[in-house]
Coordinates of C-alpha atoms in Angstrom, one line a residue:
Chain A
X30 CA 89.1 100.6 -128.2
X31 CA 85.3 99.6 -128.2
X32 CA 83.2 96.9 -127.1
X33 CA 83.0 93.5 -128.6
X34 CA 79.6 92.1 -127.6
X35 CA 79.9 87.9 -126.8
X36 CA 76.6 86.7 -125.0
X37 CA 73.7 87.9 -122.8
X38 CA 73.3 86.1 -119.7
X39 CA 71.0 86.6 -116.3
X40 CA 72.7 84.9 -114.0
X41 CA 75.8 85.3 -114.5
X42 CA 78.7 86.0 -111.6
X43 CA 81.9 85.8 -112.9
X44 CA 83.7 86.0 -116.5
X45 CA 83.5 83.1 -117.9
X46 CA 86.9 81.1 -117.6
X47 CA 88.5 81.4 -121.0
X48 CA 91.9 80.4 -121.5
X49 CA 92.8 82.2 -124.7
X50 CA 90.9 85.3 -123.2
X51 CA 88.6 87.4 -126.1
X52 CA 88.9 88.4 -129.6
X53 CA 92.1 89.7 -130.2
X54 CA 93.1 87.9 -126.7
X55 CA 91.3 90.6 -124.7
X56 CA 90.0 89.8 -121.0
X57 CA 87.0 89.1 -120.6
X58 CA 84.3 91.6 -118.2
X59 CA 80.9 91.7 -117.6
X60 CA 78.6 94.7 -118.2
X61 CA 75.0 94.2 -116.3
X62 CA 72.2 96.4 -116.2
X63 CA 68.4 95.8 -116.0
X64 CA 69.1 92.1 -114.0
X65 CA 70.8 91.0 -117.4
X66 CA 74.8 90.7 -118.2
X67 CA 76.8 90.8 -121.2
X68 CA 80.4 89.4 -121.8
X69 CA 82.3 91.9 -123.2
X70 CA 86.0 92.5 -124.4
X71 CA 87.9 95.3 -125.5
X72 CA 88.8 94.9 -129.1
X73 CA 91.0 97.3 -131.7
X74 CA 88.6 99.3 -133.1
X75 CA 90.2 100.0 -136.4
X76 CA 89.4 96.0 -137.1
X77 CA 86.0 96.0 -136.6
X78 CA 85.3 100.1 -138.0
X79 CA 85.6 98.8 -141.6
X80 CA 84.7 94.9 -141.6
X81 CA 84.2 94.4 -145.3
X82 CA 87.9 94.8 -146.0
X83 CA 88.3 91.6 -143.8
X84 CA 85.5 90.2 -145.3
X85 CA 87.7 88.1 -147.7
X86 CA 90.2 87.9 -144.8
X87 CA 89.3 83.9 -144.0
X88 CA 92.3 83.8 -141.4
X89 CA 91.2 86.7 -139.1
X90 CA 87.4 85.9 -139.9
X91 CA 88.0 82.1 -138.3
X92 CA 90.3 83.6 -135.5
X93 CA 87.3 85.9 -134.6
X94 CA 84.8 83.3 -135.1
X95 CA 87.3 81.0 -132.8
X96 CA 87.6 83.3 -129.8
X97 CA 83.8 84.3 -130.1
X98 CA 82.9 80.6 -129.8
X99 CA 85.0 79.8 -126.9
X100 CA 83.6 82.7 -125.2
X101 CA 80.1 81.8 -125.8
X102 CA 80.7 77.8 -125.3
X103 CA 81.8 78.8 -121.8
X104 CA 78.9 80.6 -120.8
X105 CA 76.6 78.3 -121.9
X106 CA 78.4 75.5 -120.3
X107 CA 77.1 76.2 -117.2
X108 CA 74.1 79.3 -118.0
X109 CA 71.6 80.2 -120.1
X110 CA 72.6 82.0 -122.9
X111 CA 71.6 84.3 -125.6
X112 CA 74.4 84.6 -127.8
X113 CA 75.4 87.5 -130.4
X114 CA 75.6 87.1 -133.9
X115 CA 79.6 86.9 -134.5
X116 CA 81.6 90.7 -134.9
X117 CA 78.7 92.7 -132.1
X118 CA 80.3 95.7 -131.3
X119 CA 79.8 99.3 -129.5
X120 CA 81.3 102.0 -129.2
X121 CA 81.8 101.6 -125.6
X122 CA 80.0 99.7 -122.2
X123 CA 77.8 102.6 -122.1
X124 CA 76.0 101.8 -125.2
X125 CA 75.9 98.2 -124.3
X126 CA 74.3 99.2 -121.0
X127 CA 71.5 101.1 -123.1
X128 CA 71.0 97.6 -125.5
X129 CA 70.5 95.3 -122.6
X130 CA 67.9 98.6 -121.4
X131 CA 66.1 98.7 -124.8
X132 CA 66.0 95.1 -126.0
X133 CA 65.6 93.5 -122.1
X134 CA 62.4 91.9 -123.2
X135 CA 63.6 90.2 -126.2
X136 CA 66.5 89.0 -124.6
X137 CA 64.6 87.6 -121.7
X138 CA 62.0 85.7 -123.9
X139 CA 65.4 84.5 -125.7
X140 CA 66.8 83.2 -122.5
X141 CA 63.2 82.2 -121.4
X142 CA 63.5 80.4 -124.4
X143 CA 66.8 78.7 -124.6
X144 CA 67.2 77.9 -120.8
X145 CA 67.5 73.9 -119.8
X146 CA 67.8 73.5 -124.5
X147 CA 70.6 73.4 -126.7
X148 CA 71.3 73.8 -130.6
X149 CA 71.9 70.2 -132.4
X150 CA 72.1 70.2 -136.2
X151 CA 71.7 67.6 -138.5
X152 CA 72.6 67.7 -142.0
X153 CA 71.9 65.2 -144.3
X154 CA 73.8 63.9 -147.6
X155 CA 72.9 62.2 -150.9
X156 CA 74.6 58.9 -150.3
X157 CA 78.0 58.5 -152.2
X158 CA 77.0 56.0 -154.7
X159 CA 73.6 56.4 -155.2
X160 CA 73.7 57.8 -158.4
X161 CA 76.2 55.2 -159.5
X162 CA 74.5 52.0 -159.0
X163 CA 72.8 52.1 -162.6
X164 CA 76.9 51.9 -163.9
X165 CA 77.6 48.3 -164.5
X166 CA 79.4 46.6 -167.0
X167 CA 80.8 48.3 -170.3
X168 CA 77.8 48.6 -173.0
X169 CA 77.8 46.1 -175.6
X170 CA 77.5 49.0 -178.2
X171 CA 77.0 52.7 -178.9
X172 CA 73.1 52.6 -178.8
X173 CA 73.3 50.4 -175.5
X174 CA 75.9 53.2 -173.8
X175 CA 73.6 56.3 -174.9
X176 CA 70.8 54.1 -173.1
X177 CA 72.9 53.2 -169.8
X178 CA 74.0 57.1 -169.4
X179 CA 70.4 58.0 -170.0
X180 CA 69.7 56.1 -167.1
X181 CA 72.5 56.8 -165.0
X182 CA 71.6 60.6 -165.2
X183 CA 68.2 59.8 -164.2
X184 CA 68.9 57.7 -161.5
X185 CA 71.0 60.4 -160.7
X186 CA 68.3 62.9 -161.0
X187 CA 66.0 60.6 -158.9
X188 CA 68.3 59.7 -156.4
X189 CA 68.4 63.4 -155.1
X190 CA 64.8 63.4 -155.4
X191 CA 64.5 60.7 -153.1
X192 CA 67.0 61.9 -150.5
X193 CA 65.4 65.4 -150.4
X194 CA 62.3 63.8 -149.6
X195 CA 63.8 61.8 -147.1
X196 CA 65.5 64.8 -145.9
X197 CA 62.3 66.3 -145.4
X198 CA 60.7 63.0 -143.1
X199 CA 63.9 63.5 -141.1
X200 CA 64.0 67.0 -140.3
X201 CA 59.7 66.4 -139.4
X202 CA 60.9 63.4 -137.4
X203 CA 63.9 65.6 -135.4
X204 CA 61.3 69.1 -135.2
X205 CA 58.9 66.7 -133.6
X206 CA 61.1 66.1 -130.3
X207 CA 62.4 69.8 -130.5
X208 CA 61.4 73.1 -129.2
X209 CA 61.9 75.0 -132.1
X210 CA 63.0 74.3 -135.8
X211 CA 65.0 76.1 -138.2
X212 CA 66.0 75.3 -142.1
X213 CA 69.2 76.8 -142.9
X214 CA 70.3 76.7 -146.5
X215 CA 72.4 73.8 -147.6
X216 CA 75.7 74.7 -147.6
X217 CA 78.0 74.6 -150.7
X218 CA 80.5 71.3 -151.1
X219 CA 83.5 74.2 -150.5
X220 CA 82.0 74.3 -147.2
X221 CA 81.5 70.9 -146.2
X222 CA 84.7 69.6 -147.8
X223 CA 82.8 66.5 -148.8
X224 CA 81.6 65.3 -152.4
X225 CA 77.7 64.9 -151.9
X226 CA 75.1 67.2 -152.0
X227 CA 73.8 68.4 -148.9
X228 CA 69.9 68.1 -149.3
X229 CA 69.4 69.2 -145.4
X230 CA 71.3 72.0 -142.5
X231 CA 68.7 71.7 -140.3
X232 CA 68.6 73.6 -136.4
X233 CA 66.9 71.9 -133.6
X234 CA 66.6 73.7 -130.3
X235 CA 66.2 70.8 -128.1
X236 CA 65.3 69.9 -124.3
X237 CA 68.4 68.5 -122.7
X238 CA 65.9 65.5 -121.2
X239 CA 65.4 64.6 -125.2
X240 CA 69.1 65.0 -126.5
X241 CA 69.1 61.0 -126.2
X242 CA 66.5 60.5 -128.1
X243 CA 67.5 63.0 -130.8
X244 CA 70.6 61.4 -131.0
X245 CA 69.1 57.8 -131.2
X246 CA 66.6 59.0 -133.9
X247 CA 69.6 60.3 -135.7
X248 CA 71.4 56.8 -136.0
X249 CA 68.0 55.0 -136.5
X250 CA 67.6 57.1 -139.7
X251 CA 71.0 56.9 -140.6
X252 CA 71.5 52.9 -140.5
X253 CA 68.4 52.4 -142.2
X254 CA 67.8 55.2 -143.8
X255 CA 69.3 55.7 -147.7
X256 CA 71.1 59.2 -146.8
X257 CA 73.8 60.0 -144.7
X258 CA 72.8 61.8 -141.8
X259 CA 75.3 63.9 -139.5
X260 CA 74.8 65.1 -135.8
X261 CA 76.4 68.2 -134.2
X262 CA 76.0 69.3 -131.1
X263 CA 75.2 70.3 -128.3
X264 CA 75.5 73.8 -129.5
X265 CA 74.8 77.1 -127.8
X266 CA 71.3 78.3 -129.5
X267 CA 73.2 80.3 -132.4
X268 CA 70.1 79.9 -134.4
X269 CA 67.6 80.8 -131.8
X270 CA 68.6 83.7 -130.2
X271 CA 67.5 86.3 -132.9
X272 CA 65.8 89.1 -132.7
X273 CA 67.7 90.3 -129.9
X274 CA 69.5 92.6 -130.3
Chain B
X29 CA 118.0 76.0 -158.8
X30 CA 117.8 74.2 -162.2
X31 CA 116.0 71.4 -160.3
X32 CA 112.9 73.8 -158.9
X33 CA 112.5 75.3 -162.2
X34 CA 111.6 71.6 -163.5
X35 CA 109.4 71.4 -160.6
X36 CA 107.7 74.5 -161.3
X37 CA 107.2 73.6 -165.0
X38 CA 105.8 70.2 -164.0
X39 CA 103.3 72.2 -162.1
X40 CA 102.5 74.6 -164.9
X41 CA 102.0 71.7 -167.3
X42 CA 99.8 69.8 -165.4
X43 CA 97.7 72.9 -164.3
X44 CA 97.5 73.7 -167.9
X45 CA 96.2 70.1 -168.8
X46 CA 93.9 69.5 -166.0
X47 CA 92.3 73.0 -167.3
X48 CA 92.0 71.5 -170.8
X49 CA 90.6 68.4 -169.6
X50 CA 87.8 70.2 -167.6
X51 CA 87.0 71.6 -170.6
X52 CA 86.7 68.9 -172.8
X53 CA 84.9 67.1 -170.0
X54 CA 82.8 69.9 -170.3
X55 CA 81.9 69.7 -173.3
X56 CA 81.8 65.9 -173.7
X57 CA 79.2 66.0 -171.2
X58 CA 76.9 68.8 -173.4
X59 CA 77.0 66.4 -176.3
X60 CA 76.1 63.5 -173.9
X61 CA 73.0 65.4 -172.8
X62 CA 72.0 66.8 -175.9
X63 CA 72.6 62.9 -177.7
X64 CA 70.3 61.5 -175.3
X65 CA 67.9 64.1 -175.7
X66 CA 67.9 63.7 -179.4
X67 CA 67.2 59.7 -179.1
X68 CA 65.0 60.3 -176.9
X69 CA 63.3 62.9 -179.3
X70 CA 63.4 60.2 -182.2
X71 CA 65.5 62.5 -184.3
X72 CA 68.4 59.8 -185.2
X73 CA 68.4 57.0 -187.6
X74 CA 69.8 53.4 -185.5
X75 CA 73.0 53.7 -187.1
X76 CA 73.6 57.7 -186.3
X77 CA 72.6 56.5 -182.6
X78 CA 75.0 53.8 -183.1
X79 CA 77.5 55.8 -183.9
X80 CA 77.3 58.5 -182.0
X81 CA 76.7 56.4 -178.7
X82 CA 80.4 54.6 -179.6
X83 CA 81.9 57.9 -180.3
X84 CA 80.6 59.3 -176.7
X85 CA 82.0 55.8 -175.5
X86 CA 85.3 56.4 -176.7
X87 CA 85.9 60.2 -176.0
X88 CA 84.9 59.0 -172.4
X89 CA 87.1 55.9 -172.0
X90 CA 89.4 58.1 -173.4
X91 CA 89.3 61.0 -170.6
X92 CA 89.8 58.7 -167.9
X93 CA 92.7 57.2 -169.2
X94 CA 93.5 60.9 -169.3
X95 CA 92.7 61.9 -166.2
X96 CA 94.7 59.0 -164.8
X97 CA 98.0 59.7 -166.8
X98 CA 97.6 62.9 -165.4
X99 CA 97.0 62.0 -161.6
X100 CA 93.8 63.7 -161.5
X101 CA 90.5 62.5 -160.2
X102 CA 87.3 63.0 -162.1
X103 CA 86.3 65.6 -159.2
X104 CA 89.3 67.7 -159.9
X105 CA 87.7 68.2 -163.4
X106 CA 85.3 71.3 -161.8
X107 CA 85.8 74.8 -161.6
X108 CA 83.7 76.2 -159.0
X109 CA 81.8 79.1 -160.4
X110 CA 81.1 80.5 -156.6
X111 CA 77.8 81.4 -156.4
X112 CA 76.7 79.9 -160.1
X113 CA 77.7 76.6 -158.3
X114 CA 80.1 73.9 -160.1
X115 CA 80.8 74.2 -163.6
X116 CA 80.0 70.6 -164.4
X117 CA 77.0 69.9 -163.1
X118 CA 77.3 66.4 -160.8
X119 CA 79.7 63.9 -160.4
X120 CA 79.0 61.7 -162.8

């Protein structure tokens, strides 16, 4: 067995109530040293020795990234928390002990950092549509159906101009009420399961006094906006908590 | 048993076809491009335009009636190249 590392806390007193338990369903324990504590579990070590054979492994990746969720959405419920990037482990509490030791100042200036704030994202979409509204009625001839494609594909072209840029004034309007910012790639269509291109995955660590107004600033720019913007949250800082450990 | 051999087939055949037709979507989109490039380059008489433009016309009236028979969407018509992105390059 070795040590699956969930979240670093401060404060914490008790394990974090967890139905489902840890990774793999393992209980839960906490391993403090240097006025900091980490939620730990015991997971098979074999699984995690050699994680690029499960790298293609979607159904044990999203059962991982399941139980390492709940564990860190229960902490944060009701504590600051820094959590780990998804799959932490070592080889036993020891070493654990010796990474809350070594990295105690990054992970305070993390909690420092995240205390009273949570994660929101906001990704934004070229609206469905867009790019079609060039397409009316059937061309009148060959000449005049060259010309109406020409124009559809640079509507098209345009239109994701447009909501880039617009993508941009949103994520400057969002970072504005936020602590800290962070651009993630857009993800790929596979990903989001819808048809439009994302043109913004943006991160907003966030005060929870101005969640509110981050949410109202959302639906302001989506109703009168020309993208589709989409608000998720509140999210422990995933984003912000690197450099850690 | 003969019953989910039939079933089988139906889904071979219309695997088969809806790889054709991304194809020839494909491709029907390449000339589209490169006919609009070459009007807009000035390097067609009106009556090649013409003709070519009705010929585009057709071949795409033609691959959504296609498409249709077939029960496929226009978005089925895109192999995802994983990290090349989609083989055809928008929706449209």
């Amino acid at each position: 067995m070795i040590t699956y590392l969930y979240a670093v806390g401060r404060d914490l007193e008790r394990v974090p109530d967890v139905g489902s338990g840890g990774v793999g369903g393992g209980a839960l324990r906490l391993v403090g040293e240097a006025g900091l504590q980490a939620v730990v579990s015991d997971v098979d070590r074999e699984a995690f020795e050699d994680l690029d054979a499960h790298r293609e492994d979607l159904a044990w990746l999203a059962s991982v990234a399941r139980a390492h969720h709940g564990v860190v959405e229960a902490v944060g419920r009701a504590h600051a928390v820094a959590p780990l990037a998804l799959a932490t482990v070592y080889l036993d509490d020891d070493r654990v002990r010796a990474v809350l030791r070594e990295s105690h100042e990054a992970f305070t200036a993390v909690l420092d950092r995240v205390d009273g704030r949570d994660e929101w994202g906001v990704k934004a979409y070229v609206r469905p549509g867009a790019a079609r509204a060039a397409a009316g009625e059937r061309p009148s001839s060959g000449a005049a159906y060259l010309r109406a494609r020409r124009d559809a594909l640079r509507a098209g072209d345009a239109a994701v101009a447009d909501a880039e840029r617009e993508a941009e004034a949103v994520d400057a309007a969002v970072s504005a009420l936020a602590v800290e910012s962070r651009r993630h790639p857009p993800q790929d269509r596979s990903l989001t399961g819808r048809t439009e291109q994302m043109v913004l995955n943006g991160a907003y660590l966030v005060d929870r006094s101005a969640a509110a107004e981050v949410r109202a600033l959302v639906e302001e720019r989506s109703r009168t906006g020309s993208i589709d913007l989409e608000l998720t949250g509140p999210w422990a800082p995933y984003s912000f908590a690197g450099g850690a450990a | 048993m003969s019953e989910r051999i039939e079933i089988d087939k139906d889904a071979v055949r219309r695997d088969l076809m809806k790889l054709v037709l991304t194809i020839v979507e494909l491709l029907r989109q390449l000339m589209e491009r490169q006919a609009i490039r070459r009007v807009e380059n000035c390097e067609l008489t009106e009556e090649q335009e013409e003709d070519l433009g009705t010929a585009l016309m057709l071949l795409s009236d033609a691959m959504d009636e296609l498409t249709e028979q077939f029960g496929l969407t226009p978005a089925d018509l895109n192999l995802d190249l994983g990290p090349l992105g989609p083989l055809l390059p928008r929706d449209r």
